[in-house]
mmCIF file of C-alpha atoms (C1' of nucleotides) in Angstrom:
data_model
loop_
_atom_site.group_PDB
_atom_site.id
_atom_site.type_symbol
_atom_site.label_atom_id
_atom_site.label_comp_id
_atom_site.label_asym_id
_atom_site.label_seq_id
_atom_site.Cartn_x
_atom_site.Cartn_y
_atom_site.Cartn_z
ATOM 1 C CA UNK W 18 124.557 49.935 19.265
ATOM 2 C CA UNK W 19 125.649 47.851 22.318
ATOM 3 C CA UNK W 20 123.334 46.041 23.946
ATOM 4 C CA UNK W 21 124.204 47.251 27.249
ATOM 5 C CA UNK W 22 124.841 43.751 30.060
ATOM 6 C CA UNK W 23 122.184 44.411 33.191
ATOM 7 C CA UNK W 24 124.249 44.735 36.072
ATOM 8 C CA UNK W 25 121.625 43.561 38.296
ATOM 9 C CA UNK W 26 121.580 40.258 37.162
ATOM 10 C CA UNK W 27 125.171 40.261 37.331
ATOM 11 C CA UNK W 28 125.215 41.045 40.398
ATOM 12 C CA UNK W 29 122.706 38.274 41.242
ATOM 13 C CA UNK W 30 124.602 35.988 39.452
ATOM 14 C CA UNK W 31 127.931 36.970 41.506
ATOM 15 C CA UNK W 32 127.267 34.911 44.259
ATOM 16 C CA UNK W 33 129.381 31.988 44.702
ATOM 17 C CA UNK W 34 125.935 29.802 46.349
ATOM 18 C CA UNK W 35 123.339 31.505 44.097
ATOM 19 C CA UNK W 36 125.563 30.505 40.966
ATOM 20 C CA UNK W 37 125.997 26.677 42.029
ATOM 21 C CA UNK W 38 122.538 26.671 42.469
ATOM 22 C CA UNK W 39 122.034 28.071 39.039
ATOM 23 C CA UNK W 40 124.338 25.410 37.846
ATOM 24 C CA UNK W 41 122.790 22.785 39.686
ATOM 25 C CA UNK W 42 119.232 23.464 38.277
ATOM 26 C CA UNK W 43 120.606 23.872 34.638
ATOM 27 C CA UNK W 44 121.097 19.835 34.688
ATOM 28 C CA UNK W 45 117.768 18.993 36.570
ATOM 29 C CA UNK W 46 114.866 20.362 38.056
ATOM 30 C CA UNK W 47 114.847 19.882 41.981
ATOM 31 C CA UNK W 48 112.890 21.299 44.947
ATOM 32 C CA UNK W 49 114.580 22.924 47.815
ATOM 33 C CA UNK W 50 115.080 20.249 50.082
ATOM 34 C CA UNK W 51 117.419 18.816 47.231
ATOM 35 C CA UNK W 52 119.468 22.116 46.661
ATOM 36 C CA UNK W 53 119.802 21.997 51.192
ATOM 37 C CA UNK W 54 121.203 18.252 50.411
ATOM 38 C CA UNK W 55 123.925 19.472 47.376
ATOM 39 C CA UNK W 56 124.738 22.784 48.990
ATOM 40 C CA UNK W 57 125.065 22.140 52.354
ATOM 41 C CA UNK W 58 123.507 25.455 53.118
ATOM 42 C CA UNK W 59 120.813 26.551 55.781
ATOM 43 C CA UNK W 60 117.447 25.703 54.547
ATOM 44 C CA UNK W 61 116.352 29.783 55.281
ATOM 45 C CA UNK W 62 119.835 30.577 53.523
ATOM 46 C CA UNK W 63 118.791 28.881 50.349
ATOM 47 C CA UNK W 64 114.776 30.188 50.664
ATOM 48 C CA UNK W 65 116.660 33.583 51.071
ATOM 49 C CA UNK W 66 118.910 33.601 47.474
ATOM 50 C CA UNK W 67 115.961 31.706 45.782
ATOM 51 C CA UNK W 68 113.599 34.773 46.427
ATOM 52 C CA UNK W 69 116.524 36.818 44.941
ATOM 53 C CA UNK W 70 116.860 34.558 41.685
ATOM 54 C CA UNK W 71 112.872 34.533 41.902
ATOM 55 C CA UNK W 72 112.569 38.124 41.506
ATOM 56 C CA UNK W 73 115.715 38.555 39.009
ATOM 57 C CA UNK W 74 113.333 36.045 36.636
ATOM 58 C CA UNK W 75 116.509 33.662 36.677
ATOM 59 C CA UNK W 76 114.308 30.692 38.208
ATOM 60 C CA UNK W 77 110.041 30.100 38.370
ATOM 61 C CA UNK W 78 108.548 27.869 40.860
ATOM 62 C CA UNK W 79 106.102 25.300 40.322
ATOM 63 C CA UNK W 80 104.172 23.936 43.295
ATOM 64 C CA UNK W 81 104.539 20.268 43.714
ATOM 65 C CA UNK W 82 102.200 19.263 46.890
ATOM 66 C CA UNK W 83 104.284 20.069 50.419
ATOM 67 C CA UNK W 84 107.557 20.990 47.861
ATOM 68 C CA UNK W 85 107.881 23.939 45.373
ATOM 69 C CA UNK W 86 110.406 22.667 42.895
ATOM 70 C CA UNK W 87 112.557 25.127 41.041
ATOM 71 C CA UNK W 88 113.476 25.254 37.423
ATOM 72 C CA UNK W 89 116.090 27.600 35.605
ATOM 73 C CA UNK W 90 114.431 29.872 32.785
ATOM 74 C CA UNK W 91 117.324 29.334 30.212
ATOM 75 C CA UNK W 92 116.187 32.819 28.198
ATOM 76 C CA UNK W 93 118.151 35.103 30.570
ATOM 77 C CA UNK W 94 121.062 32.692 30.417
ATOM 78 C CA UNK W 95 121.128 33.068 26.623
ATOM 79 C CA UNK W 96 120.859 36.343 26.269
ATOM 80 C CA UNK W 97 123.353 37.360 28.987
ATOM 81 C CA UNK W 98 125.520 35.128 26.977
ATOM 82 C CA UNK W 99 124.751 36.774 24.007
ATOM 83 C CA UNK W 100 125.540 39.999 25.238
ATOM 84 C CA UNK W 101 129.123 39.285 26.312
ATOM 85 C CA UNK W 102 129.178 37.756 23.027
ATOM 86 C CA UNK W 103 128.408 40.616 21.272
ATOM 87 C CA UNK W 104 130.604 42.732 23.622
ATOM 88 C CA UNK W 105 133.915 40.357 23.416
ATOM 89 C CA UNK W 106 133.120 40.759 19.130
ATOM 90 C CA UNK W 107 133.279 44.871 19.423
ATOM 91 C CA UNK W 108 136.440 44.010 21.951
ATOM 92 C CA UNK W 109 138.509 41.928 18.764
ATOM 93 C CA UNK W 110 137.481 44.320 16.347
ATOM 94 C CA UNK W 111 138.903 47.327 18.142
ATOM 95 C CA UNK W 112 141.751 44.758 19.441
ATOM 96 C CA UNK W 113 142.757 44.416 15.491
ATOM 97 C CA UNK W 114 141.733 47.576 13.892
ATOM 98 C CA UNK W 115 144.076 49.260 16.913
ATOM 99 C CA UNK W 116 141.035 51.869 17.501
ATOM 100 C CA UNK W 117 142.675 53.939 20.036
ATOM 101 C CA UNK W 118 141.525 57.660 21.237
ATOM 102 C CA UNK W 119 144.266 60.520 20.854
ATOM 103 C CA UNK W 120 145.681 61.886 23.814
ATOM 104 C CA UNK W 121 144.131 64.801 25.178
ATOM 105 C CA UNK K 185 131.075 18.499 32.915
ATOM 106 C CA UNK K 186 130.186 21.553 32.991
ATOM 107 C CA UNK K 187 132.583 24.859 33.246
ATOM 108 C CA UNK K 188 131.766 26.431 36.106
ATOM 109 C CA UNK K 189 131.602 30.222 35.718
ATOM 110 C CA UNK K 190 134.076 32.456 37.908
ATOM 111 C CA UNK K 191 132.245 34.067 40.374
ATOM 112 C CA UNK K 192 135.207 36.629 41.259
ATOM 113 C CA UNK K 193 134.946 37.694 37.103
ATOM 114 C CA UNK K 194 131.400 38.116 37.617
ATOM 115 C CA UNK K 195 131.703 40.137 40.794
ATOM 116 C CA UNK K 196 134.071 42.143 39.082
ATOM 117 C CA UNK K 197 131.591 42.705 35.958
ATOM 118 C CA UNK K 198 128.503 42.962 38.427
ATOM 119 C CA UNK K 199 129.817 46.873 39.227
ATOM 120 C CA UNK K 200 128.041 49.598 37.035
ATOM 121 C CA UNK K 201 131.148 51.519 36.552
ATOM 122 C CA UNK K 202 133.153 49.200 36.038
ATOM 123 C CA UNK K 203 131.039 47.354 33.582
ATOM 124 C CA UNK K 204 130.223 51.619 31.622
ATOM 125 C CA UNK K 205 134.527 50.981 31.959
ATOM 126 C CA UNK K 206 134.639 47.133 30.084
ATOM 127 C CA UNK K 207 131.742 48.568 27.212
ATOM 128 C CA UNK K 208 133.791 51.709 26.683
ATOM 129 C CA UNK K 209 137.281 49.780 26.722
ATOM 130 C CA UNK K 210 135.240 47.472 24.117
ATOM 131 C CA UNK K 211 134.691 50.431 21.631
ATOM 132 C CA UNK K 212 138.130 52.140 21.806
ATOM 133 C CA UNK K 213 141.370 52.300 23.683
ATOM 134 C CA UNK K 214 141.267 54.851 26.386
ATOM 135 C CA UNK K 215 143.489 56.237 28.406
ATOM 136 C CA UNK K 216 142.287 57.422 32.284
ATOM 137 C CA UNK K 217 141.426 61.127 31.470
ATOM 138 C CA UNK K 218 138.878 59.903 28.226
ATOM 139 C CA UNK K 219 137.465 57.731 31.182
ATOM 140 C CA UNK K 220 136.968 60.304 33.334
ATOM 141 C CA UNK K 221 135.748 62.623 30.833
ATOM 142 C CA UNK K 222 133.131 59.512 30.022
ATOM 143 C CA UNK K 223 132.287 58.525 33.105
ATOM 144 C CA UNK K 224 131.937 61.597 35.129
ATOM 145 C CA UNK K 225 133.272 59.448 37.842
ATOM 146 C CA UNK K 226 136.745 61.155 39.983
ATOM 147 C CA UNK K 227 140.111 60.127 38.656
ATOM 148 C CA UNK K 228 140.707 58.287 42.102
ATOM 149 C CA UNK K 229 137.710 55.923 42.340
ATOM 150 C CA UNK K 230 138.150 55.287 38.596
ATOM 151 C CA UNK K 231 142.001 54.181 39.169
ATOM 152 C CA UNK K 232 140.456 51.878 42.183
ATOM 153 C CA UNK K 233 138.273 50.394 39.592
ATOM 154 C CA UNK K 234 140.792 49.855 36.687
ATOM 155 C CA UNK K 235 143.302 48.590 39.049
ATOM 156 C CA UNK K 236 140.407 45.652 40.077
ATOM 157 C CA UNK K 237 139.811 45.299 36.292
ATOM 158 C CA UNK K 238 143.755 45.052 35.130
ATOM 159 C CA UNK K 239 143.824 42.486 38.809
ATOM 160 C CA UNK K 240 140.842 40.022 37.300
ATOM 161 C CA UNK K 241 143.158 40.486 33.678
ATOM 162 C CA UNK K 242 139.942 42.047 32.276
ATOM 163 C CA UNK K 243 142.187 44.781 30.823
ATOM 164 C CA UNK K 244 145.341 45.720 30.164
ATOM 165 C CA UNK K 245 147.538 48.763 30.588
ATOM 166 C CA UNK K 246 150.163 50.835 27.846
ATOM 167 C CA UNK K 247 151.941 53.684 28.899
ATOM 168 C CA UNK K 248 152.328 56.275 26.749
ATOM 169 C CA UNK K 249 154.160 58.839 27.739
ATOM 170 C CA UNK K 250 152.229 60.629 30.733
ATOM 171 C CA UNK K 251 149.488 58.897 29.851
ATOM 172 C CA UNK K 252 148.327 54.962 30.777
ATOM 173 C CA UNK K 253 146.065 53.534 27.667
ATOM 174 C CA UNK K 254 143.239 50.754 28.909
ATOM 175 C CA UNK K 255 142.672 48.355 26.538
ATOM 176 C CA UNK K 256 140.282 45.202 26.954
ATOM 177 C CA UNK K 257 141.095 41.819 26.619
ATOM 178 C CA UNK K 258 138.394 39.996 24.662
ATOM 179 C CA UNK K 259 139.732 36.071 25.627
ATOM 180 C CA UNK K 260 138.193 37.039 29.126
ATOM 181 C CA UNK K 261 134.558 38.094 27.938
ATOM 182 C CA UNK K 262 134.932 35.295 25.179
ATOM 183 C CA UNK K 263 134.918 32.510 27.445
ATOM 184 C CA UNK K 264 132.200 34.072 29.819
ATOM 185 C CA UNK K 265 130.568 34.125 26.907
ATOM 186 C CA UNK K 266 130.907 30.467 26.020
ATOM 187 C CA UNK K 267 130.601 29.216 29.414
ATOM 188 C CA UNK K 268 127.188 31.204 29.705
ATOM 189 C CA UNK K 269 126.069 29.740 26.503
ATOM 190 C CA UNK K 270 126.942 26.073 27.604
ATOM 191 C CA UNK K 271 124.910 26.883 30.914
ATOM 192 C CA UNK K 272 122.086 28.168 28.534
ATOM 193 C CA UNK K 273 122.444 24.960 26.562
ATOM 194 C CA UNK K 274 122.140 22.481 29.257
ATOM 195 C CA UNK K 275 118.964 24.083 30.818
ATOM 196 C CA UNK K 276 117.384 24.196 27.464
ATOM 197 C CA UNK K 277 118.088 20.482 27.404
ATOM 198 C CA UNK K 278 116.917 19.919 30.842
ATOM 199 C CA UNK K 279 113.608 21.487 30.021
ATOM 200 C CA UNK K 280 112.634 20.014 26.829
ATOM 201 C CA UNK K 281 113.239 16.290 28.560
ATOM 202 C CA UNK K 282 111.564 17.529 31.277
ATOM 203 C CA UNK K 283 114.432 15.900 33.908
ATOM 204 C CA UNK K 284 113.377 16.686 37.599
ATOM 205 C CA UNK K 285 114.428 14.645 40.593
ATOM 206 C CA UNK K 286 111.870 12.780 42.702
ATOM 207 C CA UNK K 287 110.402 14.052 46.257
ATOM 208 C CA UNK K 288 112.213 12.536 48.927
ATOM 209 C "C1'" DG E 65 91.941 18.661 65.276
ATOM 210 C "C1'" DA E 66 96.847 17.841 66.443
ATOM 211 C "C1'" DC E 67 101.283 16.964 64.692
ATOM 212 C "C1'" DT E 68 105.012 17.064 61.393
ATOM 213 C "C1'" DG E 69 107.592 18.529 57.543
ATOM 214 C "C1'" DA E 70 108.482 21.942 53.744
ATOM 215 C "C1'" DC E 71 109.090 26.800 52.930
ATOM 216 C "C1'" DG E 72 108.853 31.663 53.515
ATOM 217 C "C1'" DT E 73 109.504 36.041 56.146
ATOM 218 C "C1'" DC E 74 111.500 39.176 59.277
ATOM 219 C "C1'" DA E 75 114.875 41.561 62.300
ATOM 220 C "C1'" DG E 76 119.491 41.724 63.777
ATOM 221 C "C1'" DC E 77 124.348 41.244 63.194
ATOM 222 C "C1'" DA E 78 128.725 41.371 60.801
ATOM 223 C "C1'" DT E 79 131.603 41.819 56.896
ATOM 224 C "C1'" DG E 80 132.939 43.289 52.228
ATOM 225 C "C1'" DG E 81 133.523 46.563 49.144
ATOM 226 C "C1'" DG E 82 132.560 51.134 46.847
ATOM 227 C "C1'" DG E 83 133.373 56.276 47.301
ATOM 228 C "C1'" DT E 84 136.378 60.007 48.820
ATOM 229 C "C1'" DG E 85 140.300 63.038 50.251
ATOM 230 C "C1'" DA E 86 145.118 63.391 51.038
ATOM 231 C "C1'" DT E 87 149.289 62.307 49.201
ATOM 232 C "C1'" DA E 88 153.098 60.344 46.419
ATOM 233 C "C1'" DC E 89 155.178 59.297 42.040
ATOM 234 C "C1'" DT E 90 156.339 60.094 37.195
ATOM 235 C "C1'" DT E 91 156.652 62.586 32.942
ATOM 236 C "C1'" DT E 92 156.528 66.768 30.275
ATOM 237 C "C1'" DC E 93 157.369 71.512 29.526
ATOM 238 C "C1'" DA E 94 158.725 76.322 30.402
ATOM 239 C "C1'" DT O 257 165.003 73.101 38.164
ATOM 240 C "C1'" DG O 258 160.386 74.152 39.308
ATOM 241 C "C1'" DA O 259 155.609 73.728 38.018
ATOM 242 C "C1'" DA O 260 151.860 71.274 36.187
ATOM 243 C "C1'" DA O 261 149.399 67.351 34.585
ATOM 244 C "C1'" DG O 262 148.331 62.294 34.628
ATOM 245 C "C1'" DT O 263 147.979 58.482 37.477
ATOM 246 C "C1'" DA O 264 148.456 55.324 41.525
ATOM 247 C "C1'" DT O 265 148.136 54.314 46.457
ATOM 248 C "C1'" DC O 266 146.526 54.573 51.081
ATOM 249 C "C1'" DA O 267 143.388 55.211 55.018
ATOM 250 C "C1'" DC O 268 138.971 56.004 56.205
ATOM 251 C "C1'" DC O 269 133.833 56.097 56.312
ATOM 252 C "C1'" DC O 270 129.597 54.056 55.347
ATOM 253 C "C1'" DC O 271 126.188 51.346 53.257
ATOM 254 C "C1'" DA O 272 124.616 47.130 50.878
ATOM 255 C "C1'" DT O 273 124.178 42.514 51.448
ATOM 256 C "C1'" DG O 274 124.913 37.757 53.052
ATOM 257 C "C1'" DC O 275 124.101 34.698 57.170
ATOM 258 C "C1'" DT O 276 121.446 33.362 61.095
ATOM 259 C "C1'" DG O 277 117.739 32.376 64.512
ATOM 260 C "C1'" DA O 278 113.018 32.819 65.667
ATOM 261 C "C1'" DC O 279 108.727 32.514 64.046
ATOM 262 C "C1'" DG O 280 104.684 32.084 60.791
ATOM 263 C "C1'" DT O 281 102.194 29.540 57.180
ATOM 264 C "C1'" DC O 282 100.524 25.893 54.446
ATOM 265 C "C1'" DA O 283 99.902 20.963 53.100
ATOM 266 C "C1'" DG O 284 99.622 16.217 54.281
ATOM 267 C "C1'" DT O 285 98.940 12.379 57.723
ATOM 268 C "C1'" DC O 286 97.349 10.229 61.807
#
DNA sequence: GACTGACGTCAGCATGGGGTGATACTTTCA
DNA sequence: TGAAAGTATCACCCCATGCTGACGTCAGTC
């Protein structure tokens, strides 16, 4: 069976600011103050998509004084690449074995 | 350096039909009618969507006859694949040494 | 306690993009 | 040649969602 991708993280993950934050917290852990200085974004911008990666489980928080510093949970990473893994593996198979439906 | 991941492929992916149409196309080659038969979805919205999927070069089109055949094009979900797992790789990295920038 | 800086929340606005119906095009078949 | 089936295209509506400004909250510092 196909383990089915979750669209909703996807979707998450679609957005051009929400994804270089993603990328930006894969190589360190920062707070957001930081992610205003790389981004260039609006500080309630940012506070906005980090609720949205907050509640997808794609980043946890960890309270750090006046700053809340935000690290990237690389589980969902791996297993959303495993899936399209899996997926592009079915896709070659039926690629060389030519499995094609008959015409109606 | 890291590969950044295309946002526009995800966006594309990020749709539920369109993503039912990518796991489908992974299992067989299907022509528009087996989709619609699948999907429940009407002929026209489904064309919308294939014609955004054959756009991103997620799929690819064969005529046959009357008929148009969708097949997908592993390369594409292949290198999401990899780039997700390279993401996945570095924030596994990042966590174990613990790397986290300073408060200003 | 007053002030400042770091974040979060909320309401409003504007745009993108998905769904649909009408229609056109192409191929097959009687 | 006319009809029917498969598919694509276009215009339109409408809703989800991203951006913003105003404001609230909490921690630290004087």
């Amino acid at each position: 069976m196909l383990t089915s991708v979750d669209t909703d993280l996807l979707r998450v993950l679609a957005d051009p600011l929400r994804l270089q934050i993603v990328t930006l917290l894969a190589r360190e852990t920062l707070c957001t103050t930081h992610l205003v200085e790389e981004t260039g974004a609006r500080q309630t911008n940012l506070s906005n998509h980090l609720k949205v990666l907050r509640d997808t489980g794609v980043v946890e928080t960890e309270p750090c004084g006046r700053f809340t510093y935000y690290k990237l949970r690389p589980q969902v990473l791996e297993q959303l690449a495993g899936s399209f893994a899996e997926l592009a593996a079915t896709a070659r198979e039926t690629e060389l074995n030519n499995t094609k439906r008959a015409c109606p």
